[in-house]
Amino acid sequence: MQITKLGTVPDENVWATNVLSKLQKKISAEMRRLSTDIPYIPVNGHYEDEGSKDITWWTNGFWAGMLWQLYHATGDKDYETYARFSEKRLDDAFTNFMGLDHDVGFMWLHTAVADYRLTKHERSLARGLHAANLLNGRYNPIGKFIKAWNPDESGDRNGWVIIDSMMNISLLYWARDVTNDPRYDYIARTHADTVMQNHVRADGSVNHICIFDPKTGELLETRGGQGYGVGSSWSRGQAWAIYGFALSYVHTHDQRYLDTAKRAAHYFLANIERNDYESLVDFRAPKDPIQIDTSAAAIAACGLLEIGKQVPDLERQLYVDSALKILKHLDENNADYNVATDGIITDGSVQYNQNGPKRDRIVYADYFFVEAILRILGKDFLIW
Ligand code: GLY
């Protein structure tokens, strides 16, 4: 018997309802400990305030996004109150122009835009549009891409484009919808086309970084970025491609984007299936040492569920079943529901090559796990 449009069965709903109840208890406890603080990675079991370390940090929206998802699912006003603390604090980020990059999408989609989508709060509309205009301002009309990062010791990085950007451009689709201004749509679509043509390889694997000549648009080189190296496949980048292209399809109905999302998904699934639904940090890294990244799995699950909503009935079950396997693996092996400690999903990894701890609880892994569980239950809203 099918009970949701995703085609899940009653047992799955019982399981997801049970997980949601544990998530709510844990997140409510974290919320009271955090007050106005913005979490990232817990230290010795407890979150510190990332907002006072760096208010422009790209992950500063995810906590609020989680609270808005729970507010939407439950109607509990406490979630709304606490979500707005992050949104208000992010106003300080607008005054630090040099600290902001293309990740204004991640930051404001989960704060102001989520608020506006759910409450039509006027100040949130202005904040969301401010962020969307910052993203439009990074567009290179010669190469038809949005530049990712700002200058660093390596140079100006005016031609650097990364796969993660496919999530940020949802901010532009939202701005298009609320203003009816086609510039946002044009920039989002032409950027998506550039990424589709250059980052996504024929086999569905993706480059993390493509570097273009900003004066001609010519592709100069690709880099492994947060993955193992040149030509490798960083799993979180794969997950950004699955979900990001699925989202571009949702917002444009351009079939090429859905086909690209499916290609990235099939590559991801071929790799994760042979590892018992646990995601390596990079699918093309040496066998030893084994490094895993649960955040990639959680993001991919959200993307697979979104693809499942967009494809015909005959295709749907592959995506939904695979997402369920990933989520159940996370629930059974990588979830800490103890309300006394911070962070839910264990064993996330920021990048392949890094000093220090390689298995962390990272706020975005929690966000995507929550979003996926709510999507199984038909209780999420599209924050992207
Ligand atoms: N967007 C940066 C990352 O995925 O780590």
mmCIF file of C-alpha atoms and ligand atoms in Angstrom:
data_model
loop_
_atom_site.group_PDB
_atom_site.id
_atom_site.type_symbol
_atom_site.label_atom_id
_atom_site.label_comp_id
_atom_site.label_asym_id
_atom_site.label_seq_id
_atom_site.Cartn_x
_atom_site.Cartn_y
_atom_site.Cartn_z
ATOM 1 C CA MET A 1 0.000 0.000 0.000
ATOM 2 C CA GLN A 2 1.324 3.424 -0.916
ATOM 3 C CA ILE A 3 0.534 6.163 1.548
ATOM 4 C CA THR A 4 2.474 9.176 0.332
ATOM 5 C CA LYS A 5 3.302 10.506 -3.094
ATOM 6 C CA LEU A 6 6.877 9.384 -2.472
ATOM 7 C CA GLY A 7 5.526 5.850 -2.359
ATOM 8 C CA THR A 8 6.739 4.923 1.119
ATOM 9 C CA VAL A 9 5.004 2.145 3.033
ATOM 10 C CA PRO A 10 3.473 2.243 6.548
ATOM 11 C CA ASP A 11 6.540 0.688 8.245
ATOM 12 C CA GLU A 12 8.671 3.477 6.852
ATOM 13 C CA ASN A 13 6.276 6.068 8.188
ATOM 14 C CA VAL A 14 6.365 4.521 11.663
ATOM 15 C CA TRP A 15 10.151 4.527 11.566
ATOM 16 C CA ALA A 16 10.378 8.139 10.316
ATOM 17 C CA THR A 17 7.814 9.329 12.897
ATOM 18 C CA ASN A 18 9.868 7.737 15.634
ATOM 19 C CA VAL A 19 13.070 9.351 14.326
ATOM 20 C CA LEU A 20 11.322 12.725 14.120
ATOM 21 C CA SER A 21 10.244 12.488 17.727
ATOM 22 C CA LYS A 22 13.876 11.871 18.809
ATOM 23 C CA LEU A 23 15.074 14.721 16.594
ATOM 24 C CA GLN A 24 12.564 17.136 18.092
ATOM 25 C CA LYS A 25 13.622 16.307 21.655
ATOM 26 C CA LYS A 26 17.286 16.687 20.834
ATOM 27 C CA ILE A 27 16.961 19.889 18.806
ATOM 28 C CA SER A 28 14.705 21.496 21.416
ATOM 29 C CA ALA A 29 17.327 20.779 24.093
ATOM 30 C CA GLU A 30 20.084 22.207 21.872
ATOM 31 C CA MET A 31 17.943 25.258 21.152
ATOM 32 C CA ARG A 32 17.592 26.123 24.830
ATOM 33 C CA ARG A 33 21.326 25.683 25.417
ATOM 34 C CA LEU A 34 22.241 27.744 22.353
ATOM 35 C CA SER A 35 19.845 30.662 22.918
ATOM 36 C CA THR A 36 21.038 33.173 20.280
ATOM 37 C CA ASP A 37 24.290 31.322 19.466
ATOM 38 C CA ILE A 38 24.854 29.889 15.996
ATOM 39 C CA PRO A 39 26.255 26.312 15.940
ATOM 40 C CA TYR A 40 28.767 24.706 13.567
ATOM 41 C CA ILE A 41 30.909 21.832 14.956
ATOM 42 C CA PRO A 42 30.674 20.911 18.655
ATOM 43 C CA VAL A 43 33.862 21.019 20.713
ATOM 44 C CA ASN A 44 34.056 18.424 23.521
ATOM 45 C CA GLY A 45 30.397 17.607 23.007
ATOM 46 C CA HIS A 46 29.102 21.172 23.008
ATOM 47 C CA TYR A 47 28.505 23.852 20.440
ATOM 48 C CA GLU A 48 30.368 27.149 20.491
ATOM 49 C CA ASP A 49 29.044 30.334 18.903
ATOM 50 C CA GLU A 50 30.241 30.406 15.280
ATOM 51 C CA GLY A 51 28.510 33.765 14.858
ATOM 52 C CA SER A 52 30.989 35.516 17.125
ATOM 53 C CA LYS A 53 33.956 33.801 15.447
ATOM 54 C CA ASP A 54 32.850 34.634 11.897
ATOM 55 C CA ILE A 55 29.370 35.918 11.170
ATOM 56 C CA THR A 56 29.979 35.492 7.415
ATOM 57 C CA TRP A 57 30.726 31.745 7.729
ATOM 58 C CA TRP A 58 28.822 29.813 5.059
ATOM 59 C CA THR A 59 27.103 27.406 7.472
ATOM 60 C CA ASN A 60 25.526 30.073 9.660
ATOM 61 C CA GLY A 61 22.039 29.558 8.202
ATOM 62 C CA PHE A 62 21.607 25.799 8.666
ATOM 63 C CA TRP A 63 20.615 25.936 12.326
ATOM 64 C CA ALA A 64 17.804 28.369 11.578
ATOM 65 C CA GLY A 65 16.825 26.229 8.584
ATOM 66 C CA MET A 66 16.394 23.242 10.860
ATOM 67 C CA LEU A 67 14.230 25.282 13.227
ATOM 68 C CA TRP A 68 12.094 26.624 10.372
ATOM 69 C CA GLN A 69 11.574 23.048 9.126
ATOM 70 C CA LEU A 70 10.415 21.991 12.595
ATOM 71 C CA TYR A 71 8.248 25.089 12.928
ATOM 72 C CA HIS A 72 6.613 24.229 9.607
ATOM 73 C CA ALA A 73 6.121 20.586 10.621
ATOM 74 C CA THR A 74 4.830 21.195 14.152
ATOM 75 C CA GLY A 75 3.591 24.801 14.422
ATOM 76 C CA ASP A 76 5.588 25.205 17.656
ATOM 77 C CA LYS A 77 6.260 28.967 17.924
ATOM 78 C CA ASP A 78 9.481 28.454 19.923
ATOM 79 C CA TYR A 79 11.174 27.233 16.759
ATOM 80 C CA GLU A 80 10.165 30.445 14.977
ATOM 81 C CA THR A 81 11.455 32.617 17.828
ATOM 82 C CA TYR A 82 14.848 30.938 17.958
ATOM 83 C CA ALA A 83 15.203 30.797 14.155
ATOM 84 C CA ARG A 84 14.801 34.567 14.049
ATOM 85 C CA PHE A 85 17.774 35.037 16.395
ATOM 86 C CA SER A 86 20.091 33.769 13.632
ATOM 87 C CA GLU A 87 18.347 35.824 10.957
ATOM 88 C CA LYS A 88 18.787 39.018 12.938
ATOM 89 C CA ARG A 89 22.414 38.268 13.760
ATOM 90 C CA LEU A 90 23.167 37.744 10.066
ATOM 91 C CA ASP A 91 22.438 41.454 9.477
ATOM 92 C CA ASP A 92 25.995 42.021 10.733
ATOM 93 C CA ALA A 93 27.241 39.866 7.846
ATOM 94 C CA PHE A 94 25.733 42.343 5.360
ATOM 95 C CA THR A 95 28.115 44.985 6.747
ATOM 96 C CA ASN A 96 31.147 42.769 5.976
ATOM 97 C CA PHE A 97 31.035 42.760 2.172
ATOM 98 C CA MET A 98 34.571 41.359 1.823
ATOM 99 C CA GLY A 99 33.629 38.348 3.936
ATOM 100 C CA LEU A 100 30.684 37.322 1.747
ATOM 101 C CA ASP A 101 30.901 35.042 -1.267
ATOM 102 C CA HIS A 102 28.488 32.891 -3.318
ATOM 103 C CA ASP A 103 27.409 31.149 -0.118
ATOM 104 C CA VAL A 104 25.005 34.010 0.563
ATOM 105 C CA GLY A 105 22.561 31.441 -0.857
ATOM 106 C CA PHE A 106 23.123 28.906 1.905
ATOM 107 C CA MET A 107 23.129 31.672 4.536
ATOM 108 C CA TRP A 108 19.949 33.545 3.641
ATOM 109 C CA LEU A 109 17.804 30.787 2.099
ATOM 110 C CA HIS A 110 17.705 29.174 5.542
ATOM 111 C CA THR A 111 17.096 32.356 7.486
ATOM 112 C CA ALA A 112 15.329 35.306 5.856
ATOM 113 C CA VAL A 113 13.947 33.464 2.824
ATOM 114 C CA ALA A 114 12.604 30.595 4.952
ATOM 115 C CA ASP A 115 11.014 33.162 7.262
ATOM 116 C CA TYR A 116 9.470 34.978 4.307
ATOM 117 C CA ARG A 117 8.213 31.779 2.691
ATOM 118 C CA LEU A 118 6.427 30.788 5.913
ATOM 119 C CA THR A 119 5.375 34.104 7.471
ATOM 120 C CA LYS A 120 5.583 36.797 4.746
ATOM 121 C CA HIS A 121 7.598 38.889 7.211
ATOM 122 C CA GLU A 122 8.446 42.104 5.245
ATOM 123 C CA ARG A 123 11.930 42.649 6.698
ATOM 124 C CA SER A 124 12.827 39.074 5.701
ATOM 125 C CA LEU A 125 11.849 39.794 2.092
ATOM 126 C CA ALA A 126 14.293 42.713 2.019
ATOM 127 C CA ARG A 127 17.068 40.618 3.560
ATOM 128 C CA GLY A 128 16.525 37.811 1.051
ATOM 129 C CA LEU A 129 16.569 40.209 -1.901
ATOM 130 C CA HIS A 130 19.665 41.948 -0.553
ATOM 131 C CA ALA A 131 21.434 38.566 -0.512
ATOM 132 C CA ALA A 132 20.121 37.661 -4.000
ATOM 133 C CA ASN A 133 21.525 40.921 -5.381
ATOM 134 C CA LEU A 134 24.897 40.157 -3.839
ATOM 135 C CA LEU A 135 24.800 36.802 -5.651
ATOM 136 C CA ASN A 136 23.766 38.417 -8.957
ATOM 137 C CA GLY A 137 26.675 40.820 -8.503
ATOM 138 C CA ARG A 138 29.125 37.926 -8.676
ATOM 139 C CA TYR A 139 27.989 36.964 -12.194
ATOM 140 C CA ASN A 140 30.519 36.998 -15.012
ATOM 141 C CA PRO A 141 28.528 37.619 -18.238
ATOM 142 C CA ILE A 142 31.464 36.602 -20.463
ATOM 143 C CA GLY A 143 31.864 33.133 -18.997
ATOM 144 C CA LYS A 144 28.230 32.940 -17.860
ATOM 145 C CA PHE A 145 29.102 31.860 -14.329
ATOM 146 C CA ILE A 146 28.865 33.074 -10.746
ATOM 147 C CA LYS A 147 32.283 33.318 -9.155
ATOM 148 C CA ALA A 148 32.549 31.295 -5.998
ATOM 149 C CA TRP A 149 35.137 32.763 -3.729
ATOM 150 C CA ASN A 150 37.016 35.979 -3.035
ATOM 151 C CA PRO A 151 40.735 36.677 -3.527
ATOM 152 C CA ASP A 152 43.249 34.825 -1.367
ATOM 153 C CA GLU A 153 47.024 34.380 -1.372
ATOM 154 C CA SER A 154 46.736 32.406 -4.650
ATOM 155 C CA GLY A 155 45.254 35.362 -6.522
ATOM 156 C CA ASP A 156 41.949 37.033 -7.413
ATOM 157 C CA ARG A 157 40.004 33.782 -8.075
ATOM 158 C CA ASN A 158 37.689 35.688 -10.419
ATOM 159 C CA GLY A 159 37.277 32.592 -12.611
ATOM 160 C CA TRP A 160 36.701 29.977 -9.876
ATOM 161 C CA VAL A 161 33.391 28.124 -9.930
ATOM 162 C CA ILE A 162 32.496 25.257 -7.605
ATOM 163 C CA ILE A 163 29.809 22.570 -7.751
ATOM 164 C CA ASP A 164 28.342 23.693 -4.391
ATOM 165 C CA SER A 165 27.023 26.777 -6.206
ATOM 166 C CA MET A 166 24.151 24.679 -7.544
ATOM 167 C CA MET A 167 22.554 24.972 -4.109
ATOM 168 C CA ASN A 168 23.147 28.728 -3.824
ATOM 169 C CA ILE A 169 21.319 29.585 -7.040
ATOM 170 C CA SER A 170 17.999 28.583 -5.497
ATOM 171 C CA LEU A 171 18.194 32.043 -3.936
ATOM 172 C CA LEU A 172 17.968 33.510 -7.444
ATOM 173 C CA TYR A 173 14.983 31.374 -8.428
ATOM 174 C CA TRP A 174 13.243 32.580 -5.270
ATOM 175 C CA ALA A 175 14.101 36.228 -6.073
ATOM 176 C CA ARG A 176 12.735 35.722 -9.607
ATOM 177 C CA ASP A 177 9.484 34.422 -8.167
ATOM 178 C CA VAL A 178 8.965 37.259 -5.697
ATOM 179 C CA THR A 179 10.015 40.099 -8.040
ATOM 180 C CA ASN A 180 9.091 38.738 -11.480
ATOM 181 C CA ASP A 181 12.483 40.129 -12.602
ATOM 182 C CA PRO A 182 13.959 37.846 -15.323
ATOM 183 C CA ARG A 183 17.575 38.807 -14.523
ATOM 184 C CA TYR A 184 17.616 36.396 -11.590
ATOM 185 C CA ASP A 185 16.310 33.579 -13.761
ATOM 186 C CA TYR A 186 18.788 34.291 -16.560
ATOM 187 C CA ILE A 187 21.763 34.297 -14.225
ATOM 188 C CA ALA A 188 20.673 31.138 -12.402
ATOM 189 C CA ARG A 189 19.993 29.184 -15.612
ATOM 190 C CA THR A 190 23.081 30.257 -17.516
ATOM 191 C CA HIS A 191 25.239 29.509 -14.474
ATOM 192 C CA ALA A 192 23.593 26.071 -14.161
ATOM 193 C CA ASP A 193 24.332 25.440 -17.859
ATOM 194 C CA THR A 194 28.002 26.352 -17.394
ATOM 195 C CA VAL A 195 28.278 24.001 -14.409
ATOM 196 C CA MET A 196 26.429 21.237 -16.257
ATOM 197 C CA GLN A 197 28.815 21.511 -19.202
ATOM 198 C CA ASN A 198 32.055 21.805 -17.259
ATOM 199 C CA HIS A 199 31.787 20.316 -13.765
ATOM 200 C CA VAL A 200 29.710 17.236 -14.563
ATOM 201 C CA ARG A 201 31.647 14.493 -16.299
ATOM 202 C CA ALA A 202 30.117 12.034 -18.780
ATOM 203 C CA ASP A 203 29.917 9.285 -16.145
ATOM 204 C CA GLY A 204 27.985 11.471 -13.679
ATOM 205 C CA SER A 205 30.963 12.187 -11.422
ATOM 206 C CA VAL A 206 31.805 15.855 -10.869
ATOM 207 C CA ASN A 207 34.749 18.189 -10.481
ATOM 208 C CA HIS A 208 34.656 20.238 -7.321
ATOM 209 C CA ILE A 209 36.425 23.272 -8.823
ATOM 210 C CA CYS A 210 36.608 24.551 -12.403
ATOM 211 C CA ILE A 211 38.811 27.553 -13.087
ATOM 212 C CA PHE A 212 37.857 29.695 -16.096
ATOM 213 C CA ASP A 213 39.615 32.609 -17.723
ATOM 214 C CA PRO A 214 37.380 35.430 -16.457
ATOM 215 C CA LYS A 215 38.152 37.510 -19.574
ATOM 216 C CA THR A 216 37.212 34.844 -22.145
ATOM 217 C CA GLY A 217 35.246 32.160 -20.293
ATOM 218 C CA GLU A 218 37.682 29.460 -21.445
ATOM 219 C CA LEU A 219 38.071 26.506 -19.056
ATOM 220 C CA LEU A 220 41.679 26.574 -17.822
ATOM 221 C CA GLU A 221 41.867 23.753 -15.273
ATOM 222 C CA THR A 222 39.947 21.585 -12.815
ATOM 223 C CA ARG A 223 40.881 20.896 -9.204
ATOM 224 C CA GLY A 224 39.947 18.333 -6.587
ATOM 225 C CA GLY A 225 39.136 20.994 -4.008
ATOM 226 C CA GLN A 226 37.789 19.387 -0.838
ATOM 227 C CA GLY A 227 38.186 15.948 -2.366
ATOM 228 C CA TYR A 228 41.321 13.848 -2.790
ATOM 229 C CA GLY A 229 42.782 15.517 -5.873
ATOM 230 C CA VAL A 230 42.496 16.359 -9.572
ATOM 231 C CA GLY A 231 40.078 13.974 -11.314
ATOM 232 C CA SER A 232 38.730 12.512 -8.062
ATOM 233 C CA SER A 233 35.134 12.654 -6.884
ATOM 234 C CA TRP A 234 34.449 14.398 -3.585
ATOM 235 C CA SER A 235 31.243 12.839 -2.302
ATOM 236 C CA ARG A 236 29.703 16.003 -0.881
ATOM 237 C CA GLY A 237 30.280 17.656 -4.240
ATOM 238 C CA GLN A 238 28.483 14.704 -5.835
ATOM 239 C CA ALA A 239 25.614 15.242 -3.416
ATOM 240 C CA TRP A 240 25.486 18.982 -4.179
ATOM 241 C CA ALA A 241 25.199 18.038 -7.864
ATOM 242 C CA ILE A 242 22.369 15.548 -7.291
ATOM 243 C CA TYR A 243 20.313 17.903 -5.206
ATOM 244 C CA GLY A 244 21.345 21.138 -6.947
ATOM 245 C CA PHE A 245 20.399 19.977 -10.445
ATOM 246 C CA ALA A 246 17.167 18.460 -9.137
ATOM 247 C CA LEU A 247 16.362 21.887 -7.673
ATOM 248 C CA SER A 248 17.143 23.673 -10.925
ATOM 249 C CA TYR A 249 14.665 21.306 -12.553
ATOM 250 C CA VAL A 250 12.030 22.064 -9.910
ATOM 251 C CA HIS A 251 12.459 25.793 -10.542
ATOM 252 C CA THR A 252 12.680 25.717 -14.357
ATOM 253 C CA HIS A 253 11.193 22.416 -15.601
ATOM 254 C CA ASP A 254 14.177 22.154 -17.935
ATOM 255 C CA GLN A 255 14.490 18.389 -18.482
ATOM 256 C CA ARG A 256 18.280 18.618 -18.960
ATOM 257 C CA TYR A 257 18.695 19.507 -15.292
ATOM 258 C CA LEU A 258 16.657 16.519 -14.107
ATOM 259 C CA ASP A 259 18.638 14.226 -16.412
ATOM 260 C CA THR A 260 21.878 15.641 -14.998
ATOM 261 C CA ALA A 261 20.652 15.161 -11.420
ATOM 262 C CA LYS A 262 19.803 11.547 -12.259
ATOM 263 C CA ARG A 263 23.212 10.945 -13.839
ATOM 264 C CA ALA A 264 24.963 12.294 -10.718
ATOM 265 C CA ALA A 265 22.596 10.213 -8.562
ATOM 266 C CA HIS A 266 23.307 6.979 -10.425
ATOM 267 C CA TYR A 267 27.052 7.520 -10.057
ATOM 268 C CA PHE A 268 26.638 8.276 -6.340
ATOM 269 C CA LEU A 269 24.443 5.210 -5.790
ATOM 270 C CA ALA A 270 26.811 2.888 -7.654
ATOM 271 C CA ASN A 271 29.539 3.962 -5.227
ATOM 272 C CA ILE A 272 27.595 4.065 -1.979
ATOM 273 C CA GLU A 273 25.837 0.732 -2.607
ATOM 274 C CA ARG A 274 29.144 -1.121 -2.691
ATOM 275 C CA ASN A 275 29.981 0.396 0.705
ATOM 276 C CA ASP A 276 26.803 -0.639 2.550
ATOM 277 C CA TYR A 277 25.254 2.839 2.087
ATOM 278 C CA GLU A 278 28.080 4.582 3.902
ATOM 279 C CA SER A 279 29.632 7.437 1.934
ATOM 280 C CA LEU A 280 33.381 7.766 1.571
ATOM 281 C CA VAL A 281 34.699 11.352 1.546
ATOM 282 C CA ASP A 282 35.939 10.774 -1.979
ATOM 283 C CA PHE A 283 34.899 7.891 -4.221
ATOM 284 C CA ARG A 284 38.227 7.994 -6.060
ATOM 285 C CA ALA A 285 40.629 8.218 -3.136
ATOM 286 C CA PRO A 286 43.131 5.458 -2.254
ATOM 287 C CA LYS A 287 41.556 2.503 -0.389
ATOM 288 C CA ASP A 288 43.576 3.335 2.691
ATOM 289 C CA PRO A 289 42.942 5.291 4.910
ATOM 290 C CA ILE A 290 39.159 4.943 4.842
ATOM 291 C CA GLN A 291 37.556 8.345 5.324
ATOM 292 C CA ILE A 292 33.795 8.723 5.470
ATOM 293 C CA ASP A 293 31.425 11.681 5.246
ATOM 294 C CA THR A 294 27.905 11.254 6.555
ATOM 295 C CA SER A 295 26.952 14.762 5.435
ATOM 296 C CA ALA A 296 27.301 13.689 1.790
ATOM 297 C CA ALA A 297 24.910 10.815 2.424
ATOM 298 C CA ALA A 298 22.318 13.041 4.123
ATOM 299 C CA ILE A 299 22.453 15.649 1.335
ATOM 300 C CA ALA A 300 22.220 12.964 -1.340
ATOM 301 C CA ALA A 301 19.173 11.463 0.414
ATOM 302 C CA CYS A 302 17.381 14.811 0.170
ATOM 303 C CA GLY A 303 18.294 15.046 -3.509
ATOM 304 C CA LEU A 304 17.155 11.483 -4.208
ATOM 305 C CA LEU A 305 13.813 12.127 -2.518
ATOM 306 C CA GLU A 306 13.388 15.296 -4.568
ATOM 307 C CA ILE A 307 14.168 13.403 -7.786
ATOM 308 C CA GLY A 308 11.650 10.796 -6.622
ATOM 309 C CA LYS A 309 8.982 13.490 -6.560
ATOM 310 C CA GLN A 310 9.786 14.647 -10.086
ATOM 311 C CA VAL A 311 10.054 11.395 -12.057
ATOM 312 C CA PRO A 312 7.205 9.200 -13.389
ATOM 313 C CA ASP A 313 5.794 6.496 -11.082
ATOM 314 C CA LEU A 314 7.747 3.691 -12.763
ATOM 315 C CA GLU A 315 11.083 5.330 -11.913
ATOM 316 C CA ARG A 316 10.271 6.645 -8.450
ATOM 317 C CA GLN A 317 10.959 3.643 -6.263
ATOM 318 C CA LEU A 318 14.676 3.450 -7.075
ATOM 319 C CA TYR A 319 15.264 6.944 -5.702
ATOM 320 C CA VAL A 320 12.986 6.631 -2.683
ATOM 321 C CA ASP A 321 14.258 3.180 -1.677
ATOM 322 C CA SER A 322 17.877 4.300 -2.009
ATOM 323 C CA ALA A 323 17.228 7.403 0.087
ATOM 324 C CA LEU A 324 15.563 5.259 2.757
ATOM 325 C CA LYS A 325 18.532 2.896 2.858
ATOM 326 C CA ILE A 326 20.908 5.823 3.324
ATOM 327 C CA LEU A 327 18.768 7.403 6.048
ATOM 328 C CA LYS A 328 18.286 4.136 7.926
ATOM 329 C CA HIS A 329 22.028 3.542 7.808
ATOM 330 C CA LEU A 330 22.597 6.995 9.316
ATOM 331 C CA ASP A 331 19.916 6.435 11.958
ATOM 332 C CA GLU A 332 21.361 3.080 12.986
ATOM 333 C CA ASN A 333 25.084 3.873 12.805
ATOM 334 C CA ASN A 334 25.710 7.590 12.943
ATOM 335 C CA ALA A 335 22.999 9.284 14.999
ATOM 336 C CA ASP A 336 23.338 10.461 18.593
ATOM 337 C CA TYR A 337 19.946 11.305 20.053
ATOM 338 C CA ASN A 338 21.289 11.911 23.571
ATOM 339 C CA VAL A 339 19.796 15.279 24.568
ATOM 340 C CA ALA A 340 22.743 16.133 26.841
ATOM 341 C CA THR A 341 25.266 16.484 24.002
ATOM 342 C CA ASP A 342 25.272 18.664 20.885
ATOM 343 C CA GLY A 343 25.174 17.483 17.297
ATOM 344 C CA ILE A 344 23.146 14.566 15.960
ATOM 345 C CA ILE A 345 24.816 13.015 12.918
ATOM 346 C CA THR A 346 28.323 11.818 13.730
ATOM 347 C CA ASP A 347 31.201 11.146 11.323
ATOM 348 C CA GLY A 348 30.926 14.084 8.978
ATOM 349 C CA SER A 349 34.024 15.302 7.218
ATOM 350 C CA VAL A 350 34.776 18.847 6.118
ATOM 351 C CA GLN A 351 37.251 17.756 3.460
ATOM 352 C CA TYR A 352 39.577 14.910 2.471
ATOM 353 C CA ASN A 353 42.890 16.631 3.123
ATOM 354 C CA GLN A 354 42.780 18.209 6.558
ATOM 355 C CA ASN A 355 44.655 18.266 9.813
ATOM 356 C CA GLY A 356 42.898 17.446 13.058
ATOM 357 C CA PRO A 357 39.735 15.439 13.600
ATOM 358 C CA LYS A 358 38.327 13.857 10.460
ATOM 359 C CA ARG A 359 35.006 12.687 11.886
ATOM 360 C CA ASP A 360 32.898 15.493 13.222
ATOM 361 C CA ARG A 361 29.318 16.375 13.909
ATOM 362 C CA ILE A 362 28.640 19.185 11.480
ATOM 363 C CA VAL A 363 25.506 21.304 11.562
ATOM 364 C CA TYR A 364 24.693 20.793 7.882
ATOM 365 C CA ALA A 365 24.629 16.994 8.229
ATOM 366 C CA ASP A 366 21.967 17.453 10.906
ATOM 367 C CA TYR A 367 20.037 19.917 8.742
ATOM 368 C CA PHE A 368 19.822 17.559 5.747
ATOM 369 C CA PHE A 369 18.953 14.565 7.930
ATOM 370 C CA VAL A 370 16.051 16.534 9.435
ATOM 371 C CA GLU A 371 14.914 17.735 6.010
ATOM 372 C CA ALA A 372 14.992 14.187 4.616
ATOM 373 C CA ILE A 373 13.040 12.679 7.516
ATOM 374 C CA LEU A 374 10.404 15.382 7.173
ATOM 375 C CA ARG A 375 10.258 14.797 3.421
ATOM 376 C CA ILE A 376 9.590 11.087 3.975
ATOM 377 C CA LEU A 377 6.672 12.136 6.160
ATOM 378 C CA GLY A 378 5.473 14.801 3.704
ATOM 379 C CA LYS A 379 6.021 17.454 6.404
ATOM 380 C CA ASP A 380 8.939 19.428 4.960
ATOM 381 C CA PHE A 381 8.773 22.635 2.968
ATOM 382 C CA LEU A 382 11.134 23.429 0.101
ATOM 383 C CA ILE A 383 13.601 25.816 1.706
ATOM 384 C CA TRP A 384 15.655 25.882 -1.532
HETATM 385 N N1 GLY B 1 30.069 24.335 0.525
HETATM 386 C C1 GLY B 1 31.237 23.929 1.194
HETATM 387 C C2 GLY B 1 31.232 22.516 1.595
HETATM 388 O O1 GLY B 1 30.418 21.734 1.142
HETATM 389 O O2 GLY B 1 32.075 22.167 2.410
#
